[in-house]
Short mmCIF file of C-alpha atoms and ligand atoms in Angstrom, two decimals:
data_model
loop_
_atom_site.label_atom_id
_atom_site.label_comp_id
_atom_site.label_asym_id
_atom_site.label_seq_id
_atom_site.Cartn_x
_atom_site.Cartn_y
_atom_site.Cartn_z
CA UNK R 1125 87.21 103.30 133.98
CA UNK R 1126 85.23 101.90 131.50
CA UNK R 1127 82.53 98.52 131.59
CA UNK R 1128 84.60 95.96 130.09
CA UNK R 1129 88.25 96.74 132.30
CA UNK R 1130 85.18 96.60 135.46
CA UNK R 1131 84.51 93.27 133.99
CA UNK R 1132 88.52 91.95 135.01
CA UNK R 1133 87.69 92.54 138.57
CA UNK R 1134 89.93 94.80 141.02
CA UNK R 1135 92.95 92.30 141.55
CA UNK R 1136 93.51 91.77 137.74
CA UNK R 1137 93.13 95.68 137.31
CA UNK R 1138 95.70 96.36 139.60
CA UNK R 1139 98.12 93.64 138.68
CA UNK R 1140 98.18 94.65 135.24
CA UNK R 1141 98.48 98.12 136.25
CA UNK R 1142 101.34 97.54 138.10
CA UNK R 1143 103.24 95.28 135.35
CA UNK R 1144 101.97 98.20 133.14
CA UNK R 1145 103.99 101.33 135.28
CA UNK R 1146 106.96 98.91 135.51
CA UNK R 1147 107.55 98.66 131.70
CA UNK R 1148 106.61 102.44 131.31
CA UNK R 1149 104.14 102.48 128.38
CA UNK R 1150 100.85 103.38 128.53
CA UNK R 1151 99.65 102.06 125.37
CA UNK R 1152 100.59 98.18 126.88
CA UNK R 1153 96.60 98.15 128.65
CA UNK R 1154 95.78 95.19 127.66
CA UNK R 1155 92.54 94.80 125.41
CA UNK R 1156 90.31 92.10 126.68
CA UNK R 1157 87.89 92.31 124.14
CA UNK R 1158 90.73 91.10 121.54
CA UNK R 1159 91.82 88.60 123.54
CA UNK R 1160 88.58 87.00 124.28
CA UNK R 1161 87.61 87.38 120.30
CA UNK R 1162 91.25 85.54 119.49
CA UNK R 1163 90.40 82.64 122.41
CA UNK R 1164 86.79 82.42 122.83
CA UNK R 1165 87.51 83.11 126.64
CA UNK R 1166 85.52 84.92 129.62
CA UNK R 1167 86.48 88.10 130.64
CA UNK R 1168 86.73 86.15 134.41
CA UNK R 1169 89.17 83.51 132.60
CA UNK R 1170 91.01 86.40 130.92
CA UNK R 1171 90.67 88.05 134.35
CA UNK R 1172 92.57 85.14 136.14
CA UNK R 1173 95.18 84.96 133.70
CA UNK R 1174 96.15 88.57 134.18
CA UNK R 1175 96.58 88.51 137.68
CA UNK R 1176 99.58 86.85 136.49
CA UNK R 1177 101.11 89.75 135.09
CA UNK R 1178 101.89 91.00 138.67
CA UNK R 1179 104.74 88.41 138.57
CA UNK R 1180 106.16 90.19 135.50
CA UNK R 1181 106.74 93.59 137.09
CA UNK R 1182 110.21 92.78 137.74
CA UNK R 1183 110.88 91.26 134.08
CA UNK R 1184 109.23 94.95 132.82
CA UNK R 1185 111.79 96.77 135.37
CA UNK R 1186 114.41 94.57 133.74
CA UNK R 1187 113.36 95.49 130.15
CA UNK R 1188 112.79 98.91 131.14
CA UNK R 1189 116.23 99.87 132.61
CA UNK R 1190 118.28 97.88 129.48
CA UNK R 1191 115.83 99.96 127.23
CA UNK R 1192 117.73 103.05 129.85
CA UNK R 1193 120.80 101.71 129.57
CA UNK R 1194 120.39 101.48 126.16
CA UNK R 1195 120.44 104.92 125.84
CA UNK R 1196 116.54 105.21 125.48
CA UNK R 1197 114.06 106.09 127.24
CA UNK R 1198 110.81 105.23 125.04
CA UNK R 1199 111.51 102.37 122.32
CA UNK R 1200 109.66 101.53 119.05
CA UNK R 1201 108.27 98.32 120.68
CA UNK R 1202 105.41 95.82 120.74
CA UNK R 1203 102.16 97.86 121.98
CA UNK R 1204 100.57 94.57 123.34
CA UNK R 1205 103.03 92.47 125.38
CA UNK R 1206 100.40 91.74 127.55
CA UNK R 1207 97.95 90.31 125.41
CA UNK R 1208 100.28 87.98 123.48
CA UNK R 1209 101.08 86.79 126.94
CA UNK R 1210 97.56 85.82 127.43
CA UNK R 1211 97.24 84.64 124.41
CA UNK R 1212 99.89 81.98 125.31
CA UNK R 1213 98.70 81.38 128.37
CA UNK R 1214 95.42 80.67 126.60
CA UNK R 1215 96.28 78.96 123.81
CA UNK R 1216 98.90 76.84 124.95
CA UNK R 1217 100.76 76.45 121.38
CA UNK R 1218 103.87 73.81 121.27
CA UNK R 1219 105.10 76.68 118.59
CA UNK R 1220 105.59 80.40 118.10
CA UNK R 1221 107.04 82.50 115.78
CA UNK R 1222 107.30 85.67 115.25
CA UNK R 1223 109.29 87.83 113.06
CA UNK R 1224 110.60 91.25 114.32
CA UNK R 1225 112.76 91.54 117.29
CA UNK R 1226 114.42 94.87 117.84
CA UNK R 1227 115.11 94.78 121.45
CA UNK R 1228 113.16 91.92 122.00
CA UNK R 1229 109.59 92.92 124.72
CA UNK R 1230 107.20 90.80 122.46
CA UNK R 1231 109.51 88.11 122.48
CA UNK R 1232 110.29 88.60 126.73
CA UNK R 1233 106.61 88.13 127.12
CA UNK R 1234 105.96 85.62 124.63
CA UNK R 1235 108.88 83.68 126.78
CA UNK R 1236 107.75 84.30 129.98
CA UNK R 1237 104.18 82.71 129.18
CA UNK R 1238 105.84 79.46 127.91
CA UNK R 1239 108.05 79.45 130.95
CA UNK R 1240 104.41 79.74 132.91
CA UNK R 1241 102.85 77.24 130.49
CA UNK R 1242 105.57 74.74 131.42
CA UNK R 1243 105.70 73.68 127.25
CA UNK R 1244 106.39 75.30 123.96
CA UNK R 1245 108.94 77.07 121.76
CA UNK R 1246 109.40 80.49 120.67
CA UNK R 1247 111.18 80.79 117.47
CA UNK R 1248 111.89 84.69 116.42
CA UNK R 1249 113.76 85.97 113.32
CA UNK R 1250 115.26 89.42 113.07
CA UNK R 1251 117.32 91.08 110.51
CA UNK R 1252 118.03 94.37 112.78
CA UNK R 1253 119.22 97.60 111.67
CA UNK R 1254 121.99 99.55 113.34
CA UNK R 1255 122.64 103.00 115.11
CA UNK R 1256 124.45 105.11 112.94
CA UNK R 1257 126.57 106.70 115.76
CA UNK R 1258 126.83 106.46 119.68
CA UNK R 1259 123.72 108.16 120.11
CA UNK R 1260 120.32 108.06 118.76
CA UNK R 1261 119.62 110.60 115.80
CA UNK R 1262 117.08 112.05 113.75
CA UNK R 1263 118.11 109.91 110.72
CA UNK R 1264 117.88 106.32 113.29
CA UNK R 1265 115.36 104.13 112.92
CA UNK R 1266 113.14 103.94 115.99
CA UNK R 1267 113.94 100.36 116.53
CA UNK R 1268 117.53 100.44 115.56
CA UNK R 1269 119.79 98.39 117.67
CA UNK R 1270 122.13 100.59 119.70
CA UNK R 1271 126.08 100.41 119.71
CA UNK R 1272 127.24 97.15 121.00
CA UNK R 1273 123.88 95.38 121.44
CA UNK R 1274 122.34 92.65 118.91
CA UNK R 1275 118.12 91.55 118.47
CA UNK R 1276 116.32 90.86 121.74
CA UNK R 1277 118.63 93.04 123.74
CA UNK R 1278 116.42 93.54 126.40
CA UNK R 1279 115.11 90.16 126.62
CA UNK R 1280 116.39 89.15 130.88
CA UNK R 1281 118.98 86.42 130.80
CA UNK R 1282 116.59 84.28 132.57
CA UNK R 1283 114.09 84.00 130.00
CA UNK R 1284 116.65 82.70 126.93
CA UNK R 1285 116.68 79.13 127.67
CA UNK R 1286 115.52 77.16 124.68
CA UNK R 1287 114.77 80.42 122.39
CA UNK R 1288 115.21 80.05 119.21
CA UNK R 1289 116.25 83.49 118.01
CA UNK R 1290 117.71 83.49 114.20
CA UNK R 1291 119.20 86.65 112.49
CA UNK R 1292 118.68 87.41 109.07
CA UNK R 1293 115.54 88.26 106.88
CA UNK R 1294 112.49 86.20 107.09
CA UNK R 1295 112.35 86.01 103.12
CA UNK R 1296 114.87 83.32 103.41
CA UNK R 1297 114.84 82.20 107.21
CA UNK R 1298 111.23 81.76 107.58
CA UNK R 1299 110.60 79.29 104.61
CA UNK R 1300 113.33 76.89 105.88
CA UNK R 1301 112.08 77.25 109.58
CA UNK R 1302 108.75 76.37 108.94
CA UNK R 1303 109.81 73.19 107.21
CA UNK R 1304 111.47 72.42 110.76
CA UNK R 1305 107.96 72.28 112.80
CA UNK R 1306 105.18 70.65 112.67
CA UNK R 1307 102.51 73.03 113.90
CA UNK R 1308 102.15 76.48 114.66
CA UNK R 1309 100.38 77.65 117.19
CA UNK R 1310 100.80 81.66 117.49
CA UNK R 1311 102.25 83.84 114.70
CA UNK R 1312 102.83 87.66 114.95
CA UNK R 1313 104.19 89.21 112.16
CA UNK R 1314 105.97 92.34 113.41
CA UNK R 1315 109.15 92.62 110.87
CA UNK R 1316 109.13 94.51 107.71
CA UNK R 1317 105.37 96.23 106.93
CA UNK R 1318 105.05 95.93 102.95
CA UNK R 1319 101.68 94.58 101.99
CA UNK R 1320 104.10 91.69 99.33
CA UNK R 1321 106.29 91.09 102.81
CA UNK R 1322 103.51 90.57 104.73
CA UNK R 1323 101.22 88.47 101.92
CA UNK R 1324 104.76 86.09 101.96
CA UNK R 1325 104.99 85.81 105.45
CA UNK R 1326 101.37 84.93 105.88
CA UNK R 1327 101.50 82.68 103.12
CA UNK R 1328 104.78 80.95 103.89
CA UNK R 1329 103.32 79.68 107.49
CA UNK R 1330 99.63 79.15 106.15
CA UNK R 1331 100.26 75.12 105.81
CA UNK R 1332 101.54 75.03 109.35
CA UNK R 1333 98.87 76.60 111.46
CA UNK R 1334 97.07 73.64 114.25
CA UNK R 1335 93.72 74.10 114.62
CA UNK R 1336 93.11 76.93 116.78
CA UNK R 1337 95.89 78.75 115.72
CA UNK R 1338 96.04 82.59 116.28
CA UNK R 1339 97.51 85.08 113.69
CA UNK R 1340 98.72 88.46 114.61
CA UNK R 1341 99.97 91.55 112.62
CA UNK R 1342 101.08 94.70 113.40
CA UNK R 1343 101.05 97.91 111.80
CA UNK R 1344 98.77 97.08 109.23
CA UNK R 1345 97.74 100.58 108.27
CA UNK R 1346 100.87 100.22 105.95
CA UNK R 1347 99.86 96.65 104.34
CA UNK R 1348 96.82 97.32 102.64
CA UNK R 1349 94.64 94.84 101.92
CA UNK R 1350 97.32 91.77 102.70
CA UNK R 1351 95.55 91.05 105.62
CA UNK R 1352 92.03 91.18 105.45
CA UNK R 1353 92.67 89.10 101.57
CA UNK R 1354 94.13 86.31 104.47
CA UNK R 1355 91.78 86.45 106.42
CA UNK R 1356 89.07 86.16 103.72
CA UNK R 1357 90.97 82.91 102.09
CA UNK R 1358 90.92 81.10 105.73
CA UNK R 1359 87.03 82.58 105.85
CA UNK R 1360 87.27 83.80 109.11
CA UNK R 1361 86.70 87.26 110.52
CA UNK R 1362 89.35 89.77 111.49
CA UNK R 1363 89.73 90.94 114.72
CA UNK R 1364 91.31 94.53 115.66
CA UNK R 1365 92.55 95.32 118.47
CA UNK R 1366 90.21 98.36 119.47
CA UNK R 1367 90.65 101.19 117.03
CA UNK R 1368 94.77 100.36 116.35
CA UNK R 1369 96.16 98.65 113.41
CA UNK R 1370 97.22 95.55 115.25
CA UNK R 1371 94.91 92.44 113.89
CA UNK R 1372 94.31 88.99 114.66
CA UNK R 1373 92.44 85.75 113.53
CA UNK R 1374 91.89 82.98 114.68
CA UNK R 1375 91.50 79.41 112.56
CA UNK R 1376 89.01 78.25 112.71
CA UNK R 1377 87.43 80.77 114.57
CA UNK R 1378 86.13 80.46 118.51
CA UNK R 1379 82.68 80.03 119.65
CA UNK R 1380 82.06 83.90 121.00
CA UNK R 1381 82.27 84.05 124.56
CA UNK R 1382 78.93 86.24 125.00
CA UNK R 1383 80.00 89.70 126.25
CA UNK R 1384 77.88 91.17 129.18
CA UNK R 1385 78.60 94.15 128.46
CA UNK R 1386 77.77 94.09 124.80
CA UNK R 1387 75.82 97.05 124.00
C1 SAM N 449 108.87 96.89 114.81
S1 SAM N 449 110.39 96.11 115.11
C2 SAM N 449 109.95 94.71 116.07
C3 SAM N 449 109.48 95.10 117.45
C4 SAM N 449 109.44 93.93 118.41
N1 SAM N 449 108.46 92.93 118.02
C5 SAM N 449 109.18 94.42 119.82
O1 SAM N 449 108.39 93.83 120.54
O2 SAM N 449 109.76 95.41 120.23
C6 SAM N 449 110.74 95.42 113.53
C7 SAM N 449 112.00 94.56 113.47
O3 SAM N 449 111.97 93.79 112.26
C8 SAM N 449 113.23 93.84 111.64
N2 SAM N 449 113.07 93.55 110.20
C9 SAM N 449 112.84 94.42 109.19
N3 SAM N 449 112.79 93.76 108.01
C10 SAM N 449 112.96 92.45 108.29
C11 SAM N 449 113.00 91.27 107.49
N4 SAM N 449 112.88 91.33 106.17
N5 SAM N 449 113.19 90.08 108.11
C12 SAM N 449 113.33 90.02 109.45
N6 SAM N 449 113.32 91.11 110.27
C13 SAM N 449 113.13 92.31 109.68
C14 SAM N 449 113.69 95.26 111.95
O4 SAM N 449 115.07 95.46 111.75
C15 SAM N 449 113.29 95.37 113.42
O5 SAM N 449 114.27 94.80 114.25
#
């Protein structure tokens, strides 16, 4: 165990733990150090929220047996599910949106904070990629959509009230959807990882983002410089989520909350 997850307290250890062994992968430990550089939070606030996440265990089971059912048993999916649901819980935004769905666990989590919140849309765009044949092959994509299913396959029934899910590519889909809403409050980028695709995207909802807005990317190892060039235009600092290549910012960027355990 190390200082900063002895900084959560017991209770939000365990219910995070919990949430974490019902959706099955390991990498989902959520990073408190991230999400307290993305809010400006305490670890004791960020401690609060995710003794929350014990009510998700049976929304992970959920996602974890259509992920089964689906004919896998490990999927290509969003490493920090519950992060972005602190995040929300945090940041409160009246509007989401992220691009990249594939079976859908960033978006289930992104819904199920709103659905805590009370407020707020998610908007999501996918242009998914099919299964060649009935089952999964060497040639597949990892986050191909099997046989028979379509984006956010795994998202619970009970969660898709008032989602906004669109299908086809963000080139064209996010433009006109950002000329829909007013503000934006989150954004992950999570679709296709090009350092021009992710430059566009980044540019496309710059004029959008409310004060206080967070900005997420994964996978950046394969975008070059596209996001640190972002965050240098907004002049704010980038934050990574511990040594992977999922990145944030926030605009304008939070007072720090001062880290006890700082060394
Ligand atoms: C890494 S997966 C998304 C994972 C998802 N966020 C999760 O939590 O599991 C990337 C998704 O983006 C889709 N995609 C790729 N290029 C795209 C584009 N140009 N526009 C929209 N979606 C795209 C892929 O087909 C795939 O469904």
């Amino acid at each position: 165990m190390n200082r900063v997850s002895d900084a959560l307290g017991p209770s939000a250890r365990q219910s995070a733990g919990r949430a974490l062994s019902a959706l099955g992968d390991t990498r989902a430990r959520p990073n408190i150090r991230w999400i307290s550089a993305l809010t400006g939070a305490s670890f004791p606030e960020i401690g609060r929220i995710l003794e929350e996440t014990e009510d998700l265990v049976p929304m992970e089971e959920e996602i974890r047996q259509h992920h089964r059912l689906g004919g896998r048993t490990y999927y290509a999916q969003f490493r920090a599910p519950f992060d972005i649901y602190a995040l929300v819980r945090l940041l409160r935004p009246a509007h989401i949106i992220e691009t990249g769905v594939s079976s859908g666990v960033s978006s289930a989590h992104f819904l199920a904070a709103l659905r805590r919140n009370g407020s707020g849309t998610l908007h999501s765009i996918d242009l998914p990629v099919a299964q060649r044949g009935e089952r999964f092959g060497a040639r597949d994509s990892p986050v191909a959509l099997p046989p028979g299913h379509e984006s956010g396959w795994a998202v619970p029934d009970s969660l898709r009230d008032g989602w906004d899910l669109r299908i086809g590519p963000s080139e064209s889909l996010l433009p006109r959807l950002v000329k829909e809403i007013g503000s934006l409050g989150i954004f992950l980028h999570d679709s296709l990882h090009t350092p021009s695709h992710l430059t566009f995207e980044l540019t496309t909802v710059r004029s959008r983002l409310t004060p206080g807005a967070a900005v997420l990317a994964d996978n950046t190892q394969w975008t070059g410089a596209a996001f640190p060039r972002f965050c240098a235009s907004l002049g704010v600092p980038l934050a990574r989520r511990g040594r992977t290549d999922l990145v944030g910012l926030r605009f304008p960027p939070p007072a720090p909350y001062g880290d006890p355990h700082a060394l």
